[in-house]
Each structure stands twice: as C-alpha cells, then as structure tokens.
Amino acid sequence: MDYKDYYKILGIDKKASEKDVKKAFRKLARQYHPDVNPDDPNAEAKFKEINEAYEVLKDKEKRQKYDQLGANWKQYEQWQRAGGEAQGQPFGWGQSGFGARGTGQPGYQYRTASAEEMEDLFGGNGGYSDFFSQFFGGGGGRSRRQYQSRPQKGQDLEHTIDITMEEAYSGATRLMQMGNNGTSRTIEAKIPPGVKDGSRIKLAGQGGQGIAGGPVGNLYLITQIKPHSQFERNGDDLFAKISVPLTTAVLGGEVDVPTLNGKKLKLKIPSETQNGKKIKLKGKGLPKLKKREENGDLYAEVKVVLPQKLSDKERKVFEELAELRKN
C-alpha cells in the first residue's frame, strides 16, 4: 500500500487555507471529471484521487489526523495488521468515517461524493484507495446499510451562472435543466436586481436527495457578471465614457447617456468642460441588493471628440481662435 500525498495531489502547500483547498479541488475536479474527458481512460482514476484528497483535507479533524500520521503511516499499517483496535489506537486517534458534505455543480458533479454515492459510481470500497479506507474508513469497515442507518440531509450543491450587466440591473428569471443520477428536472431561478460577482442565491430544497428519508439539500447559484462593452462596475456604481463634441465641451450643451434599461438620459455639459472630467448622475447606477429602493450612482467620463475633415471655413475659424489665444 502506497502513501498518498494529498497535498501534492491537489497541488497545494501544507499550510494552505480551507479556501485554498476548496479552490484547488474545484479547479481540478472540473479538469478531470470523467464526463468532461470521455476519451481519457485515466480521467476517472485521477478524479477519484482528487475527490479522496479533498475529502480528507477539507475536514479539520481528518486533516489533523493525516498531518499527524505523516511519515509514521507504515507504523499504523503494521498496527492494523497486528490486530487493529484490539491493540489500542496508535498516535491517540481512531478511524473516522464519512458523512461529508461538499459542494458541486449540477450536470457535472464537482463535489466530494458521499461514501454510498462513490460505491454506486465506482463499486467496491466506493472508489477510495486502500490507503484512505485503512486510515479513515469508508467502504472497508462499514456496510452500506450502516451508512444509511440514520437520515442524512442531501448534498448542498453549487452552480456558477453567467449574468449580463443588464440582468444584474433589472433582475431576471432563468429556467435551468438540472441533471443527476440519470434524471433531469427543470428549475426556475429568480435573479434579484443588484447581484454582484460571487453573490450566492439559495434555492432551498433543490440540491441532492437526502439519505434514508433525510431532507433534500439546497442549491446555491454563484453569480458571475459578464463584462459590458459600455459600462464598468464598482460596487453599485457604474462608470461609462461619453463622447462629447468639441464645440459642446467648449460652449456647453447636452448629450445622450445610455443606461442598462435601454433608455437614454440627458446629461448637461457645462461650458469649458475638460477631457476626462467625470460627471455624477446620482441614483442612476445599479440597484442595491439589500436596499432595493436605493441605487448607486452613474459616473459619466467626458471623452472630447475632435472634429475631422474640416472645411476651409471651419479651419479659418480655428486659425482665428488660435491667434486670439496667443494674445
């Protein structure tokens, strides 16, 4: 039985935070999921290995035991062969099973699977290595019936959805096709106005099925805002560059400003407005997620547009202006 370096499998340092562990797992799970790599015979084995490493390192207790085990794992293996529990626990700790709750995405399940799920998927000891089963349980020491002896809540799932800036402004309704264990269902998800990059939208009871009569888990939608061709976002404020003719910048006037709801706003340009000047339109930004009655601001940055293809008369006017400016 070979020692499994779970840190190396996930490509992280031993001092990695829980956030770093999760980030590394999600990246690798997407990369090596068997459904994404149907023509790669090694993808399934790699996916199992990644899942196993995350199962240990995401759990504080399992990770502590794994770190304590370290180079002494051979001693533990010899203890197991010598009679296991009858000989007492080495290093002052015993085995722990699963019951793990992870995160994932519908369709492709990017999460750690429970022991019974892994058994269904991969058979035998649930797809976990002998190393994992010997030190942490999971397939070798417990029967499937024992795992299901008490109700357990279903897995909480995560799914990233792309949102346009217009949808972030006005809100939206999405119909999503969810697939799991060979079945599919349609879910209606309401996206509230004002969502940000990384906002979590909870859909109660839309996650994984419970075990032994346990409640259904939840589905969390993680929003990812697409870049916009005209607007940039900072919190609830919007920033846009507005083209202003040279004559309007000099003499003053009005220009049209686009908005995310498709309407045009009239922006008053003061005389002698300089290129790059920012003009605030109060309350014309994005809705505030937790204060629906309030909006952020819209900042219009003036971009002075110089005239092209001047007529002789226009050029003469500029020449006269240049002479006046000299004096």
mmCIF file of N, CA and C in Angstrom, residues 30 35 47 50 116 118 130 142 151 164 173-174 195 240 262 271 305 315:
data_model
loop_
_atom_site.group_PDB
_atom_site.id
_atom_site.type_symbol
_atom_site.label_atom_id
_atom_site.label_comp_id
_atom_site.label_asym_id
_atom_site.label_seq_id
_atom_site.Cartn_x
_atom_site.Cartn_y
_atom_site.Cartn_z
ATOM 1 N N ARG A 30 -13.134 20.016 -12.122
ATOM 2 C CA ARG A 30 -13.646 20.405 -13.437
ATOM 3 C C ARG A 30 -12.755 19.839 -14.552
ATOM 4 N N ASP A 35 -16.989 12.923 -17.129
ATOM 5 C CA ASP A 35 -17.949 13.367 -18.142
ATOM 6 C C ASP A 35 -17.341 14.388 -19.097
ATOM 7 N N PHE A 47 -9.795 11.627 -11.105
ATOM 8 C CA PHE A 47 -10.932 12.264 -10.437
ATOM 9 C C PHE A 47 -11.169 11.640 -9.063
ATOM 10 N N ILE A 50 -8.467 12.925 -6.695
ATOM 11 C CA ILE A 50 -8.726 14.318 -6.302
ATOM 12 C C ILE A 50 -9.835 14.376 -5.272
ATOM 13 N N GLU A 116 -21.623 6.256 0.038
ATOM 14 C CA GLU A 116 -22.564 5.424 -0.706
ATOM 15 C C GLU A 116 -22.650 5.846 -2.166
ATOM 16 N N MET A 118 -20.138 7.113 -3.931
ATOM 17 C CA MET A 118 -18.922 6.605 -4.565
ATOM 18 C C MET A 118 -19.039 5.100 -4.807
ATOM 19 N N ASP A 130 -6.979 2.054 -0.931
ATOM 20 C CA ASP A 130 -6.749 1.274 0.288
ATOM 21 C C ASP A 130 -6.174 2.152 1.388
ATOM 22 N N ARG A 142 -17.371 -0.504 7.011
ATOM 23 C CA ARG A 142 -18.787 -0.325 7.277
ATOM 24 C C ARG A 142 -19.594 -0.780 6.075
ATOM 25 N N PRO A 151 -31.206 9.121 9.054
ATOM 26 C CA PRO A 151 -31.445 10.087 7.973
ATOM 27 C C PRO A 151 -30.331 11.125 7.890
ATOM 28 N N THR A 164 -25.583 38.829 -17.310
ATOM 29 C CA THR A 164 -25.231 40.054 -18.020
ATOM 30 C C THR A 164 -25.407 41.245 -17.084
ATOM 31 N N THR A 173 -35.207 35.936 -14.653
ATOM 32 C CA THR A 173 -35.671 34.592 -14.310
ATOM 33 C C THR A 173 -34.999 33.610 -15.256
ATOM 34 N N ARG A 174 -34.393 32.585 -14.693
ATOM 35 C CA ARG A 174 -33.709 31.582 -15.502
ATOM 36 C C ARG A 174 -34.383 30.221 -15.319
ATOM 37 N N VAL A 195 -27.410 41.945 -8.024
ATOM 38 C CA VAL A 195 -26.447 40.893 -7.691
ATOM 39 C C VAL A 195 -25.051 41.290 -8.160
ATOM 40 N N ALA A 240 -19.039 55.050 -17.207
ATOM 41 C CA ALA A 240 -19.124 54.987 -18.669
ATOM 42 C C ALA A 240 -18.407 56.180 -19.280
ATOM 43 N N GLY A 262 -31.954 50.456 -21.256
ATOM 44 C CA GLY A 262 -32.224 50.794 -22.646
ATOM 45 C C GLY A 262 -32.674 52.213 -22.892
ATOM 46 N N SER A 271 -20.104 74.558 -19.849
ATOM 47 C CA SER A 271 -19.140 75.139 -20.790
ATOM 48 C C SER A 271 -17.724 74.939 -20.266
ATOM 49 N N VAL A 305 -14.395 64.726 -28.409
ATOM 50 C CA VAL A 305 -14.144 64.248 -29.770
ATOM 51 C C VAL A 305 -13.780 65.432 -30.660
ATOM 52 N N ARG A 315 -11.672 75.620 -40.717
ATOM 53 C CA ARG A 315 -10.241 75.752 -40.415
ATOM 54 C C ARG A 315 -9.888 77.214 -40.144
#
